Amino acid sequence: MAGKIALSPLAPERFPDLPVVDGVTFATIAAGVRYAGRTDVMLAKLVPGTAVAGVFTRSSTRAAPVLDCQAKLGGDPAGGAAFLVNSGNANAFTGKHGVESVHEIVEAVSINCGVPSARVFTSSTGVIGEPLPHDRVVAKLGELNAALRPDGIADAARAIMTTDTYPKGAVETVEVNGETITIAGIAKGSGMIAPDMATMLVYIFTDARIAQDNLQAIVSTAADLTFNCITVDSDTSTSDSVLIAATGASGVDVTGDASFADAVHRLMQDLAFQVVRDGEGATKFVEITVSGADTAANAKVHAMAIANSPLVKTAIAGQDPNWGRVVMAIGKSGAPADRDLLSIRFGDVIVAENGWVSPAYSEADAAAHMKGDEINITVDLGLGEAVATVWTCDLTHAYIDINADYRS
C-alpha cells in the first residue's frame, strides 16, 4: 500500500481480551514477505487429538493453500496440527510455483514443530499473481517454533492483516455439563468480501472435545448464516478460508450440545460484523432484511442484490434515502418479485407500500435515519413467508483510494 490507511470510524473501541485456549500456542514474526519490518507470519500449534474443520471459497481460481487445506480435512488427529498464515502475498494464480511454495512451507513447519505434514494447514493473503517468496517464511520457522506461547493470539490477529484498519477478535464461553468451554477466534478481511462459503481468513480455537464430522457440520451451518451473509464489494476472494480447531484439552465432550453450536455461531457472527465494519472506506454498517419471499433462497438473492448495488451503497454513503435504487436492485436480482406488492422501510420509516410511495412517507425522517452509523433497510415482497438478512457497508471514495494503488 502506498500509505497508511485511516482507522475505520466503525471500529470497536478496543481489541477484546482473548483468553488462553488450552491446547494451542501462537507465535508471530516479520519475515519480509512483502514489506520489510512488518509482522507478517503467524504460527499456531495444536496438541495431539485436535479436530480441525473448515469451509473455503468455491472460487474457480482458488489459491494453492486453499486446495491443500481442503484435501487435508478429516485427517488423523493423533499427531496434532499447525496453522501457518502469511500476509502480503496471496500465493494465488501462481501455478506450479504456488504448489511448490505450499509444499516447502508445510514440510518446514512439519520438521520444526514435529507435526505430520498432512496436518499442517497454510493460508496466504495479499497480492494475487506474484510468486510467494516462501524461502523467507521457511527461514523464520525455527524462531517461530521457539517463540510459541499460549497468550499470543492477539499478536496473531495483527500478523494476518492486509488492508484491515484494526485486528479482529472475538470470544465466547459456554457451560456444558457444568464445565466452562472457551472459544476464541481471529479474522482478517476488509475488501474483496463477497463470500461463497466463508470469507477472508478466520481462525477459531476451542478447548472442547468433539469429533471432526460434528465440528464440520457446526461450522458449515454457521458459515451460511454469518460469513455467507456479508458483502463489502461483491468480490469473492481466491483465498477465503475458515478453520476451526477443537483441542479437546478441557475433556468436555460437546457432541450434540446445542449451546456449543450456538456459541460458535455467535462468535462467527461477531467476526463477520467486524469485517463489514472494517470494509474498505466504510462509514456505515448496513443491515438489509427481505421478507415476504416465496423461498428463503430467493429472499437472500434479493437482499444480496440490494447489498451489492453500487447505486444503493453510494446513496447510503451520501445519506440519501433513495428508495428508487432499492426498487431497481430488487428488479434486477432475477428472483420473483411483484412491483405492486412491494413495501420498503428505512429504519422505522415506511417509504413505500403496495408498489408506490407511502402516503405517510416523510423524507425528513428517512434522511435522519440515513445520517446514522447503522442503517436498516427492510423490504417486504408480499409473496410468501420466507425471510433473509444480510449485512454490508456503504461505498465511498476511500474504497477507490485504497484499491487503485493496492500493489504499489
mmCIF file of C-alpha atoms in Angstrom:
data_model
loop_
_atom_site.group_PDB
_atom_site.id
_atom_site.type_symbol
_atom_site.label_atom_id
_atom_site.label_comp_id
_atom_site.label_asym_id
_atom_site.label_seq_id
_atom_site.Cartn_x
_atom_site.Cartn_y
_atom_site.Cartn_z
ATOM 1 C CA MET A 1 0.000 0.000 0.000
ATOM 2 C CA ALA A 2 1.184 3.499 -0.787
ATOM 3 C CA GLY A 3 0.287 4.899 2.619
ATOM 4 C CA LYS A 4 -1.234 4.119 5.970
ATOM 5 C CA ILE A 5 -4.997 3.561 5.903
ATOM 6 C CA ALA A 6 -7.039 5.556 8.420
ATOM 7 C CA LEU A 7 -8.799 3.645 11.176
ATOM 8 C CA SER A 8 -12.371 2.766 10.255
ATOM 9 C CA PRO A 9 -14.879 5.056 12.009
ATOM 10 C CA LEU A 10 -16.878 1.894 12.752
ATOM 11 C CA ALA A 11 -14.005 0.199 14.566
ATOM 12 C CA PRO A 12 -14.592 -1.181 18.075
ATOM 13 C CA GLU A 13 -13.129 0.790 20.950
ATOM 14 C CA ARG A 14 -10.517 -1.887 21.651
ATOM 15 C CA PHE A 15 -9.396 -5.377 20.811
ATOM 16 C CA PRO A 16 -11.175 -7.829 23.130
ATOM 17 C CA ASP A 17 -9.348 -9.664 25.890
ATOM 18 C CA LEU A 18 -8.998 -13.124 24.361
ATOM 19 C CA PRO A 19 -8.327 -15.828 26.960
ATOM 20 C CA VAL A 20 -5.851 -18.631 26.636
ATOM 21 C CA VAL A 21 -7.363 -21.682 24.959
ATOM 22 C CA ASP A 22 -5.746 -24.801 26.369
ATOM 23 C CA GLY A 23 -4.034 -26.872 23.707
ATOM 24 C CA VAL A 24 -2.918 -24.105 21.337
ATOM 25 C CA THR A 25 0.129 -21.836 21.270
ATOM 26 C CA PHE A 26 0.955 -18.924 18.971
ATOM 27 C CA ALA A 27 3.950 -17.100 17.553
ATOM 28 C CA THR A 28 4.424 -14.268 15.052
ATOM 29 C CA ILE A 29 7.384 -12.840 13.196
ATOM 30 C CA ALA A 30 8.435 -10.363 10.498
ATOM 31 C CA ALA A 31 9.598 -12.432 7.519
ATOM 32 C CA GLY A 32 9.616 -9.667 4.898
ATOM 33 C CA VAL A 33 7.091 -11.412 2.673
ATOM 34 C CA ARG A 34 6.235 -8.064 1.079
ATOM 35 C CA TYR A 35 7.173 -5.246 3.445
ATOM 36 C CA ALA A 36 10.341 -5.015 5.493
ATOM 37 C CA GLY A 37 9.900 -4.817 9.245
ATOM 38 C CA ARG A 38 6.204 -5.748 9.241
ATOM 39 C CA THR A 39 4.981 -8.697 11.294
ATOM 40 C CA ASP A 40 3.537 -10.877 8.553
ATOM 41 C CA VAL A 41 3.612 -14.545 9.594
ATOM 42 C CA MET A 42 1.544 -16.317 12.234
ATOM 43 C CA LEU A 43 2.022 -19.858 13.530
ATOM 44 C CA ALA A 44 -0.466 -21.739 15.708
ATOM 45 C CA LYS A 45 0.497 -25.166 17.068
ATOM 46 C CA LEU A 46 -2.208 -27.551 18.289
ATOM 47 C CA VAL A 47 -1.913 -30.532 20.596
ATOM 48 C CA PRO A 48 -2.416 -34.176 19.533
ATOM 49 C CA GLY A 49 -6.073 -35.103 19.293
ATOM 50 C CA THR A 50 -7.141 -31.732 17.870
ATOM 51 C CA ALA A 51 -10.074 -31.914 15.447
ATOM 52 C CA VAL A 52 -9.858 -29.478 12.522
ATOM 53 C CA ALA A 53 -12.799 -28.418 10.351
ATOM 54 C CA GLY A 54 -13.142 -25.696 7.784
ATOM 55 C CA VAL A 55 -15.020 -24.018 4.985
ATOM 56 C CA PHE A 56 -13.403 -22.450 1.941
ATOM 57 C CA THR A 57 -14.054 -20.316 -1.104
ATOM 58 C CA ARG A 58 -15.638 -22.027 -4.084
ATOM 59 C CA SER A 59 -13.890 -19.638 -6.444
ATOM 60 C CA SER A 60 -12.721 -21.456 -9.582
ATOM 61 C CA THR A 61 -9.365 -19.695 -9.172
ATOM 62 C CA ARG A 62 -8.729 -20.935 -5.619
ATOM 63 C CA ALA A 63 -5.228 -20.386 -4.296
ATOM 64 C CA ALA A 64 -2.813 -23.277 -3.734
ATOM 65 C CA PRO A 65 -3.076 -23.099 0.095
ATOM 66 C CA VAL A 66 -6.867 -23.398 -0.097
ATOM 67 C CA LEU A 67 -6.709 -26.501 -2.278
ATOM 68 C CA ASP A 68 -4.148 -28.048 0.067
ATOM 69 C CA CYS A 69 -6.258 -27.360 3.170
ATOM 70 C CA GLN A 70 -9.382 -28.769 1.554
ATOM 71 C CA ALA A 71 -7.562 -32.004 0.775
ATOM 72 C CA LYS A 72 -6.378 -32.384 4.375
ATOM 73 C CA LEU A 73 -9.625 -32.004 6.316
ATOM 74 C CA GLY A 74 -10.687 -35.134 8.148
ATOM 75 C CA GLY A 75 -7.165 -36.480 8.650
ATOM 76 C CA ASP A 76 -5.880 -38.409 11.673
ATOM 77 C CA PRO A 77 -5.685 -36.002 14.645
ATOM 78 C CA ALA A 78 -3.222 -38.111 16.616
ATOM 79 C CA GLY A 79 -0.161 -36.094 15.631
ATOM 80 C CA GLY A 80 -1.582 -32.681 16.444
ATOM 81 C CA ALA A 81 -1.842 -29.886 13.893
ATOM 82 C CA ALA A 82 -0.444 -26.494 12.929
ATOM 83 C CA PHE A 83 -1.749 -23.399 11.133
ATOM 84 C CA LEU A 84 0.754 -21.199 9.269
ATOM 85 C CA VAL A 85 -0.511 -17.925 7.805
ATOM 86 C CA ASN A 86 1.317 -15.206 5.888
ATOM 87 C CA SER A 87 0.104 -11.790 4.800
ATOM 88 C CA GLY A 88 1.392 -9.651 1.937
ATOM 89 C CA ASN A 89 1.147 -12.308 -0.773
ATOM 90 C CA ALA A 90 -1.897 -14.493 -1.573
ATOM 91 C CA ASN A 91 0.048 -17.248 -3.369
ATOM 92 C CA ALA A 92 -2.865 -17.300 -5.827
ATOM 93 C CA PHE A 93 -2.704 -17.611 -9.625
ATOM 94 C CA THR A 94 0.881 -18.784 -9.231
ATOM 95 C CA GLY A 95 0.582 -22.225 -10.893
ATOM 96 C CA LYS A 96 3.205 -24.825 -10.061
ATOM 97 C CA HIS A 97 5.164 -22.208 -8.130
ATOM 98 C CA GLY A 98 2.258 -21.866 -5.718
ATOM 99 C CA VAL A 99 2.087 -25.604 -5.166
ATOM 100 C CA GLU A 100 5.834 -25.707 -4.561
ATOM 101 C CA SER A 101 5.600 -22.860 -2.033
ATOM 102 C CA VAL A 102 2.904 -24.664 -0.078
ATOM 103 C CA HIS A 103 4.944 -27.882 -0.089
ATOM 104 C CA GLU A 104 8.113 -26.153 1.124
ATOM 105 C CA ILE A 105 6.324 -24.312 3.928
ATOM 106 C CA VAL A 106 4.354 -27.392 5.011
ATOM 107 C CA GLU A 107 7.468 -29.548 5.189
ATOM 108 C CA ALA A 108 9.399 -26.911 7.112
ATOM 109 C CA VAL A 109 6.555 -26.488 9.630
ATOM 110 C CA SER A 110 6.319 -30.254 9.989
ATOM 111 C CA ILE A 111 10.028 -30.595 10.749
ATOM 112 C CA ASN A 112 10.267 -27.627 13.096
ATOM 113 C CA CYS A 113 7.040 -28.309 15.009
ATOM 114 C CA GLY A 114 7.019 -32.096 14.996
ATOM 115 C CA VAL A 115 3.605 -32.178 13.337
ATOM 116 C CA PRO A 116 2.763 -34.531 10.427
ATOM 117 C CA SER A 117 2.804 -32.695 7.108
ATOM 118 C CA ALA A 118 -0.730 -33.943 6.469
ATOM 119 C CA ARG A 119 -1.810 -31.885 9.484
ATOM 120 C CA VAL A 120 -0.171 -28.593 8.544
ATOM 121 C CA PHE A 121 -2.719 -26.100 7.212
ATOM 122 C CA THR A 122 -1.443 -22.973 5.477
ATOM 123 C CA SER A 123 -3.112 -19.757 4.322
ATOM 124 C CA SER A 124 -1.838 -16.768 2.379
ATOM 125 C CA THR A 125 -3.403 -13.343 1.873
ATOM 126 C CA GLY A 126 -2.347 -10.294 -0.082
ATOM 127 C CA VAL A 127 -1.429 -9.597 -3.679
ATOM 128 C CA ILE A 128 -2.578 -12.119 -6.313
ATOM 129 C CA GLY A 129 -0.385 -13.333 -9.165
ATOM 130 C CA GLU A 130 3.072 -12.904 -7.655
ATOM 131 C CA PRO A 131 5.169 -15.914 -6.553
ATOM 132 C CA LEU A 132 5.319 -16.286 -2.791
ATOM 133 C CA PRO A 133 8.904 -15.869 -1.506
ATOM 134 C CA HIS A 134 8.447 -18.948 0.660
ATOM 135 C CA ASP A 135 12.155 -19.114 1.488
ATOM 136 C CA ARG A 136 11.697 -16.037 3.679
ATOM 137 C CA VAL A 137 8.984 -17.830 5.645
ATOM 138 C CA VAL A 138 10.895 -21.096 5.875
ATOM 139 C CA ALA A 139 13.963 -19.275 7.185
ATOM 140 C CA LYS A 140 11.971 -17.992 10.167
ATOM 141 C CA LEU A 141 10.285 -21.221 11.229
ATOM 142 C CA GLY A 142 12.902 -22.175 13.795
ATOM 143 C CA GLU A 143 12.438 -18.815 15.516
ATOM 144 C CA LEU A 144 8.675 -19.094 15.264
ATOM 145 C CA ASN A 145 8.558 -22.517 16.860
ATOM 146 C CA ALA A 146 10.846 -21.375 19.690
ATOM 147 C CA ALA A 147 8.621 -18.356 20.344
ATOM 148 C CA LEU A 148 5.322 -20.237 20.703
ATOM 149 C CA ARG A 149 3.299 -19.190 23.736
ATOM 150 C CA PRO A 150 -0.295 -19.708 24.925
ATOM 151 C CA ASP A 151 -1.173 -16.000 25.151
ATOM 152 C CA GLY A 152 -0.112 -14.910 21.663
ATOM 153 C CA ILE A 153 -3.477 -14.835 19.888
ATOM 154 C CA ALA A 154 -3.747 -11.034 19.810
ATOM 155 C CA ASP A 155 -0.399 -10.757 18.047
ATOM 156 C CA ALA A 156 -1.584 -13.446 15.613
ATOM 157 C CA ALA A 157 -4.628 -11.319 14.753
ATOM 158 C CA ARG A 158 -2.359 -8.407 13.838
ATOM 159 C CA ALA A 159 0.055 -10.503 11.788
ATOM 160 C CA ILE A 160 -2.608 -11.612 9.298
ATOM 161 C CA MET A 161 -3.885 -8.101 8.452
ATOM 162 C CA THR A 162 -3.602 -6.589 4.969
ATOM 163 C CA THR A 163 -5.823 -3.560 4.278
ATOM 164 C CA ASP A 164 -7.554 -4.091 7.639
ATOM 165 C CA THR A 165 -7.524 -0.991 9.786
ATOM 166 C CA TYR A 166 -7.836 -2.957 13.024
ATOM 167 C CA PRO A 167 -7.266 -6.534 14.235
ATOM 168 C CA LYS A 168 -10.412 -8.610 14.711
ATOM 169 C CA GLY A 169 -11.059 -10.940 17.607
ATOM 170 C CA ALA A 170 -13.990 -12.445 19.486
ATOM 171 C CA VAL A 171 -14.574 -14.782 22.414
ATOM 172 C CA GLU A 172 -17.442 -16.903 23.710
ATOM 173 C CA THR A 173 -17.741 -19.130 26.754
ATOM 174 C CA VAL A 174 -20.420 -21.730 27.318
ATOM 175 C CA GLU A 175 -21.327 -24.056 30.161
ATOM 176 C CA VAL A 176 -21.554 -27.725 29.161
ATOM 177 C CA ASN A 177 -22.218 -30.363 31.834
ATOM 178 C CA GLY A 178 -21.191 -27.883 34.500
ATOM 179 C CA GLU A 179 -17.833 -27.142 32.845
ATOM 180 C CA THR A 180 -16.785 -23.964 31.034
ATOM 181 C CA ILE A 181 -15.817 -24.240 27.367
ATOM 182 C CA THR A 182 -13.809 -21.418 25.779
ATOM 183 C CA ILE A 183 -13.994 -20.409 22.120
ATOM 184 C CA ALA A 184 -11.732 -17.668 20.748
ATOM 185 C CA GLY A 185 -11.360 -16.505 17.168
ATOM 186 C CA ILE A 186 -9.497 -14.035 14.986
ATOM 187 C CA ALA A 187 -10.170 -12.809 11.470
ATOM 188 C CA LYS A 188 -8.811 -10.602 8.733
ATOM 189 C CA GLY A 189 -10.832 -9.022 5.991
ATOM 190 C CA SER A 190 -11.666 -5.598 4.663
ATOM 191 C CA GLY A 191 -12.011 -5.772 0.879
ATOM 192 C CA MET A 192 -12.692 -8.466 -1.711
ATOM 193 C CA ILE A 193 -15.535 -9.557 0.545
ATOM 194 C CA ALA A 194 -18.460 -11.418 -1.028
ATOM 195 C CA PRO A 195 -18.137 -14.886 0.396
ATOM 196 C CA ASP A 196 -19.155 -18.154 -1.167
ATOM 197 C CA MET A 197 -18.582 -20.402 1.859
ATOM 198 C CA ALA A 198 -16.880 -18.169 4.340
ATOM 199 C CA THR A 199 -14.857 -15.060 3.836
ATOM 200 C CA MET A 200 -11.349 -13.686 4.131
ATOM 201 C CA LEU A 201 -9.289 -15.611 6.697
ATOM 202 C CA VAL A 202 -10.731 -16.780 10.022
ATOM 203 C CA TYR A 203 -9.191 -18.989 12.721
ATOM 204 C CA ILE A 204 -11.221 -20.264 15.658
ATOM 205 C CA PHE A 205 -9.912 -22.238 18.615
ATOM 206 C CA THR A 206 -11.757 -24.083 21.376
ATOM 207 C CA ASP A 207 -10.787 -26.447 24.171
ATOM 208 C CA ALA A 208 -13.938 -28.519 23.589
ATOM 209 C CA ARG A 209 -13.763 -32.188 22.629
ATOM 210 C CA ILE A 210 -15.751 -33.086 19.523
ATOM 211 C CA ALA A 211 -15.425 -35.402 16.520
ATOM 212 C CA GLN A 212 -14.307 -33.795 13.273
ATOM 213 C CA ASP A 213 -17.502 -34.573 11.364
ATOM 214 C CA ASN A 214 -19.648 -32.987 14.066
ATOM 215 C CA LEU A 215 -17.399 -29.933 14.192
ATOM 216 C CA GLN A 216 -17.569 -29.678 10.411
ATOM 217 C CA ALA A 217 -21.359 -29.689 10.459
ATOM 218 C CA ILE A 218 -21.418 -26.882 13.029
ATOM 219 C CA VAL A 219 -19.017 -24.594 11.186
ATOM 220 C CA SER A 220 -20.660 -25.221 7.798
ATOM 221 C CA THR A 221 -24.106 -24.350 9.153
ATOM 222 C CA ALA A 222 -22.848 -21.274 10.988
ATOM 223 C CA ALA A 223 -20.928 -20.018 7.934
ATOM 224 C CA ASP A 224 -24.097 -19.989 5.850
ATOM 225 C CA LEU A 225 -25.770 -17.736 8.408
ATOM 226 C CA THR A 226 -22.817 -15.418 9.056
ATOM 227 C CA PHE A 227 -19.912 -15.141 6.634
ATOM 228 C CA ASN A 228 -22.093 -16.137 3.690
ATOM 229 C CA CYS A 229 -24.450 -13.266 4.522
ATOM 230 C CA ILE A 230 -21.974 -10.379 4.358
ATOM 231 C CA THR A 231 -20.612 -8.372 1.465
ATOM 232 C CA VAL A 232 -18.371 -5.345 1.172
ATOM 233 C CA ASP A 233 -17.812 -5.075 -2.561
ATOM 234 C CA SER A 234 -19.348 -8.167 -4.248
ATOM 235 C CA ASP A 235 -15.913 -9.684 -4.955
ATOM 236 C CA THR A 236 -15.180 -13.233 -3.778
ATOM 237 C CA SER A 237 -11.571 -13.881 -2.799
ATOM 238 C CA THR A 238 -9.357 -16.642 -4.170
ATOM 239 C CA SER A 239 -8.167 -17.321 -0.633
ATOM 240 C CA ASP A 240 -11.223 -17.328 1.649
ATOM 241 C CA SER A 241 -10.751 -19.818 4.465
ATOM 242 C CA VAL A 242 -12.312 -20.507 7.851
ATOM 243 C CA LEU A 243 -10.540 -23.059 10.052
ATOM 244 C CA ILE A 244 -11.764 -24.166 13.458
ATOM 245 C CA ALA A 245 -9.692 -26.307 15.809
ATOM 246 C CA ALA A 246 -11.073 -28.174 18.823
ATOM 247 C CA THR A 247 -8.156 -29.247 21.005
ATOM 248 C CA GLY A 248 -10.204 -31.341 23.433
ATOM 249 C CA ALA A 249 -7.983 -30.093 26.273
ATOM 250 C CA SER A 250 -10.961 -29.397 28.527
ATOM 251 C CA GLY A 251 -12.017 -33.030 28.333
ATOM 252 C CA VAL A 252 -15.630 -31.922 27.867
ATOM 253 C CA ASP A 253 -17.455 -33.623 25.005
ATOM 254 C CA VAL A 254 -19.790 -31.144 23.279
ATOM 255 C CA THR A 255 -21.123 -33.509 20.631
ATOM 256 C CA GLY A 256 -24.792 -32.741 20.063
ATOM 257 C CA ASP A 257 -24.778 -29.835 22.514
ATOM 258 C CA ALA A 258 -26.877 -27.011 21.052
ATOM 259 C CA SER A 259 -25.389 -24.386 23.355
ATOM 260 C CA PHE A 260 -21.907 -25.039 21.942
ATOM 261 C CA ALA A 261 -23.158 -24.768 18.362
ATOM 262 C CA ASP A 262 -24.954 -21.535 19.262
ATOM 263 C CA ALA A 263 -21.773 -20.123 20.800
ATOM 264 C CA VAL A 264 -19.788 -20.907 17.636
ATOM 265 C CA HIS A 265 -22.495 -19.171 15.608
ATOM 266 C CA ARG A 266 -22.384 -16.070 17.831
ATOM 267 C CA LEU A 267 -18.618 -15.854 17.595
ATOM 268 C CA MET A 268 -18.659 -16.192 13.812
ATOM 269 C CA GLN A 269 -21.381 -13.540 13.615
ATOM 270 C CA ASP A 270 -19.262 -11.211 15.723
ATOM 271 C CA LEU A 271 -16.249 -11.654 13.455
ATOM 272 C CA ALA A 272 -18.355 -11.302 10.309
ATOM 273 C CA PHE A 273 -19.773 -7.999 11.547
ATOM 274 C CA GLN A 274 -16.264 -6.759 12.367
ATOM 275 C CA VAL A 275 -15.217 -7.457 8.779
ATOM 276 C CA VAL A 276 -18.137 -5.410 7.425
ATOM 277 C CA ARG A 277 -17.402 -2.572 9.865
ATOM 278 C CA ASP A 278 -13.843 -2.548 8.514
ATOM 279 C CA GLY A 279 -14.982 -2.611 4.883
ATOM 280 C CA GLU A 280 -12.548 -0.605 2.804
ATOM 281 C CA GLY A 281 -13.628 3.023 3.140
ATOM 282 C CA ALA A 282 -16.790 2.142 5.097
ATOM 283 C CA THR A 283 -18.561 4.770 7.179
ATOM 284 C CA LYS A 284 -21.875 2.954 7.734
ATOM 285 C CA PHE A 285 -22.897 -0.553 8.799
ATOM 286 C CA VAL A 286 -25.986 -1.673 6.884
ATOM 287 C CA GLU A 287 -28.479 -4.431 7.704
ATOM 288 C CA ILE A 288 -30.827 -5.471 4.906
ATOM 289 C CA THR A 289 -33.812 -7.732 5.570
ATOM 290 C CA VAL A 290 -36.068 -9.074 2.837
ATOM 291 C CA SER A 291 -39.273 -10.733 3.993
ATOM 292 C CA GLY A 292 -42.390 -11.989 2.253
ATOM 293 C CA ALA A 293 -40.443 -14.080 -0.266
ATOM 294 C CA ASP A 294 -41.601 -17.395 -1.678
ATOM 295 C CA THR A 295 -38.389 -19.119 -0.524
ATOM 296 C CA ALA A 296 -35.514 -18.241 1.803
ATOM 297 C CA ALA A 297 -33.085 -18.639 -1.111
ATOM 298 C CA ASN A 298 -34.964 -16.044 -3.169
ATOM 299 C CA ALA A 299 -35.160 -13.709 -0.180
ATOM 300 C CA LYS A 300 -31.382 -13.866 0.070
ATOM 301 C CA VAL A 301 -30.958 -13.259 -3.671
ATOM 302 C CA HIS A 302 -32.933 -10.030 -3.335
ATOM 303 C CA ALA A 303 -31.108 -8.986 -0.165
ATOM 304 C CA MET A 304 -27.697 -9.517 -1.727
ATOM 305 C CA ALA A 305 -28.758 -7.654 -4.880
ATOM 306 C CA ILE A 306 -29.552 -4.643 -2.704
ATOM 307 C CA ALA A 307 -26.386 -5.046 -0.615
ATOM 308 C CA ASN A 308 -24.131 -5.329 -3.676
ATOM 309 C CA SER A 309 -25.645 -2.483 -5.688
ATOM 310 C CA PRO A 310 -23.114 0.343 -6.154
ATOM 311 C CA LEU A 311 -26.009 2.760 -6.566
ATOM 312 C CA VAL A 312 -27.611 1.718 -3.289
ATOM 313 C CA LYS A 313 -24.281 1.762 -1.464
ATOM 314 C CA THR A 314 -23.266 5.200 -2.752
ATOM 315 C CA ALA A 315 -26.691 6.601 -1.848
ATOM 316 C CA ILE A 316 -26.150 5.308 1.691
ATOM 317 C CA ALA A 317 -22.710 6.937 1.737
ATOM 318 C CA GLY A 318 -24.335 10.207 0.701
ATOM 319 C CA GLN A 319 -27.053 9.820 3.355
ATOM 320 C CA ASP A 320 -29.670 9.859 0.607
ATOM 321 C CA PRO A 321 -32.876 7.831 1.261
ATOM 322 C CA ASN A 322 -33.139 6.947 -2.418
ATOM 323 C CA TRP A 323 -35.659 4.139 -2.276
ATOM 324 C CA GLY A 324 -35.847 4.002 -6.069
ATOM 325 C CA ARG A 325 -32.440 2.365 -6.064
ATOM 326 C CA VAL A 326 -33.742 -0.359 -3.758
ATOM 327 C CA VAL A 327 -36.591 -0.988 -6.185
ATOM 328 C CA MET A 328 -34.059 -1.170 -9.019
ATOM 329 C CA ALA A 329 -31.933 -3.741 -7.166
ATOM 330 C CA ILE A 330 -34.950 -5.950 -6.488
ATOM 331 C CA GLY A 331 -35.979 -5.792 -10.119
ATOM 332 C CA LYS A 332 -32.554 -6.825 -11.414
ATOM 333 C CA SER A 333 -31.959 -9.702 -8.974
ATOM 334 C CA GLY A 334 -33.672 -12.360 -11.084
ATOM 335 C CA ALA A 335 -35.692 -13.720 -8.152
ATOM 336 C CA PRO A 336 -39.515 -13.456 -8.158
ATOM 337 C CA ALA A 337 -40.968 -10.055 -7.250
ATOM 338 C CA ASP A 338 -44.173 -8.141 -7.930
ATOM 339 C CA ARG A 339 -43.787 -4.396 -8.270
ATOM 340 C CA ASP A 340 -47.291 -3.712 -6.984
ATOM 341 C CA LEU A 341 -46.804 -5.683 -3.753
ATOM 342 C CA LEU A 342 -43.530 -4.148 -2.571
ATOM 343 C CA SER A 343 -43.152 -2.372 0.763
ATOM 344 C CA ILE A 344 -39.906 -0.657 1.818
ATOM 345 C CA ARG A 345 -38.722 0.815 5.113
ATOM 346 C CA PHE A 346 -35.617 2.793 6.058
ATOM 347 C CA GLY A 347 -35.327 2.150 9.761
ATOM 348 C CA ASP A 348 -38.811 2.657 11.203
ATOM 349 C CA VAL A 349 -39.811 4.958 8.364
ATOM 350 C CA ILE A 350 -42.313 3.485 5.924
ATOM 351 C CA VAL A 351 -41.140 4.600 2.487
ATOM 352 C CA ALA A 352 -43.231 2.630 0.019
ATOM 353 C CA GLU A 353 -46.143 0.228 0.259
ATOM 354 C CA ASN A 354 -48.232 -1.671 -2.249
ATOM 355 C CA GLY A 355 -45.848 -0.736 -5.020
ATOM 356 C CA TRP A 356 -45.978 3.041 -4.519
ATOM 357 C CA VAL A 357 -44.624 5.729 -2.239
ATOM 358 C CA SER A 358 -46.469 5.637 1.082
ATOM 359 C CA PRO A 359 -48.896 8.460 1.905
ATOM 360 C CA ALA A 360 -47.236 8.519 5.337
ATOM 361 C CA TYR A 361 -43.698 8.870 3.936
ATOM 362 C CA SER A 362 -41.556 11.594 5.479
ATOM 363 C CA GLU A 363 -38.409 12.456 3.537
ATOM 364 C CA ALA A 364 -37.022 14.281 6.565
ATOM 365 C CA ASP A 365 -37.459 11.246 8.826
ATOM 366 C CA ALA A 366 -35.878 8.927 6.267
ATOM 367 C CA ALA A 367 -32.968 11.323 5.768
ATOM 368 C CA ALA A 368 -32.466 11.479 9.535
ATOM 369 C CA HIS A 369 -32.136 7.693 9.661
ATOM 370 C CA MET A 370 -29.573 7.762 6.837
ATOM 371 C CA LYS A 371 -27.349 10.105 8.852
ATOM 372 C CA GLY A 372 -26.660 7.413 11.449
ATOM 373 C CA ASP A 373 -23.751 4.977 11.546
ATOM 374 C CA GLU A 374 -26.112 1.993 11.442
ATOM 375 C CA ILE A 375 -28.644 1.749 8.618
ATOM 376 C CA ASN A 376 -31.577 -0.665 8.384
ATOM 377 C CA ILE A 377 -33.349 -1.340 5.104
ATOM 378 C CA THR A 378 -36.377 -3.630 5.161
ATOM 379 C CA VAL A 379 -38.266 -4.903 2.116
ATOM 380 C CA ASP A 380 -41.454 -6.972 2.123
ATOM 381 C CA LEU A 381 -42.138 -8.685 -1.202
ATOM 382 C CA GLY A 382 -45.679 -9.736 -0.323
ATOM 383 C CA LEU A 383 -45.257 -13.148 -1.972
ATOM 384 C CA GLY A 384 -44.841 -15.556 0.945
ATOM 385 C CA GLU A 385 -43.371 -16.071 4.405
ATOM 386 C CA ALA A 386 -39.622 -16.537 3.792
ATOM 387 C CA VAL A 387 -37.055 -14.091 5.218
ATOM 388 C CA ALA A 388 -33.334 -13.412 4.793
ATOM 389 C CA THR A 389 -30.990 -10.875 6.379
ATOM 390 C CA VAL A 390 -27.591 -9.794 5.073
ATOM 391 C CA TRP A 391 -25.080 -7.147 6.119
ATOM 392 C CA THR A 392 -22.979 -4.723 4.134
ATOM 393 C CA CYS A 393 -21.426 -1.245 4.277
ATOM 394 C CA ASP A 394 -21.570 1.895 2.188
ATOM 395 C CA LEU A 395 -19.309 2.619 -0.788
ATOM 396 C CA THR A 396 -17.166 5.732 -0.506
ATOM 397 C CA HIS A 397 -14.343 7.322 -2.474
ATOM 398 C CA ALA A 398 -11.910 5.901 0.065
ATOM 399 C CA TYR A 399 -12.575 2.452 -1.431
ATOM 400 C CA ILE A 400 -11.108 3.720 -4.698
ATOM 401 C CA ASP A 401 -8.161 5.333 -2.920
ATOM 402 C CA ILE A 402 -7.306 2.038 -1.197
ATOM 403 C CA ASN A 403 -7.661 -0.206 -4.219
ATOM 404 C CA ALA A 404 -6.409 1.976 -7.051
ATOM 405 C CA ASP A 405 -2.811 1.542 -5.889
ATOM 406 C CA TYR A 406 -3.069 -1.711 -3.925
ATOM 407 C CA ARG A 407 0.135 -3.191 -5.403
ATOM 408 C CA SER A 408 2.268 -0.058 -5.093
#
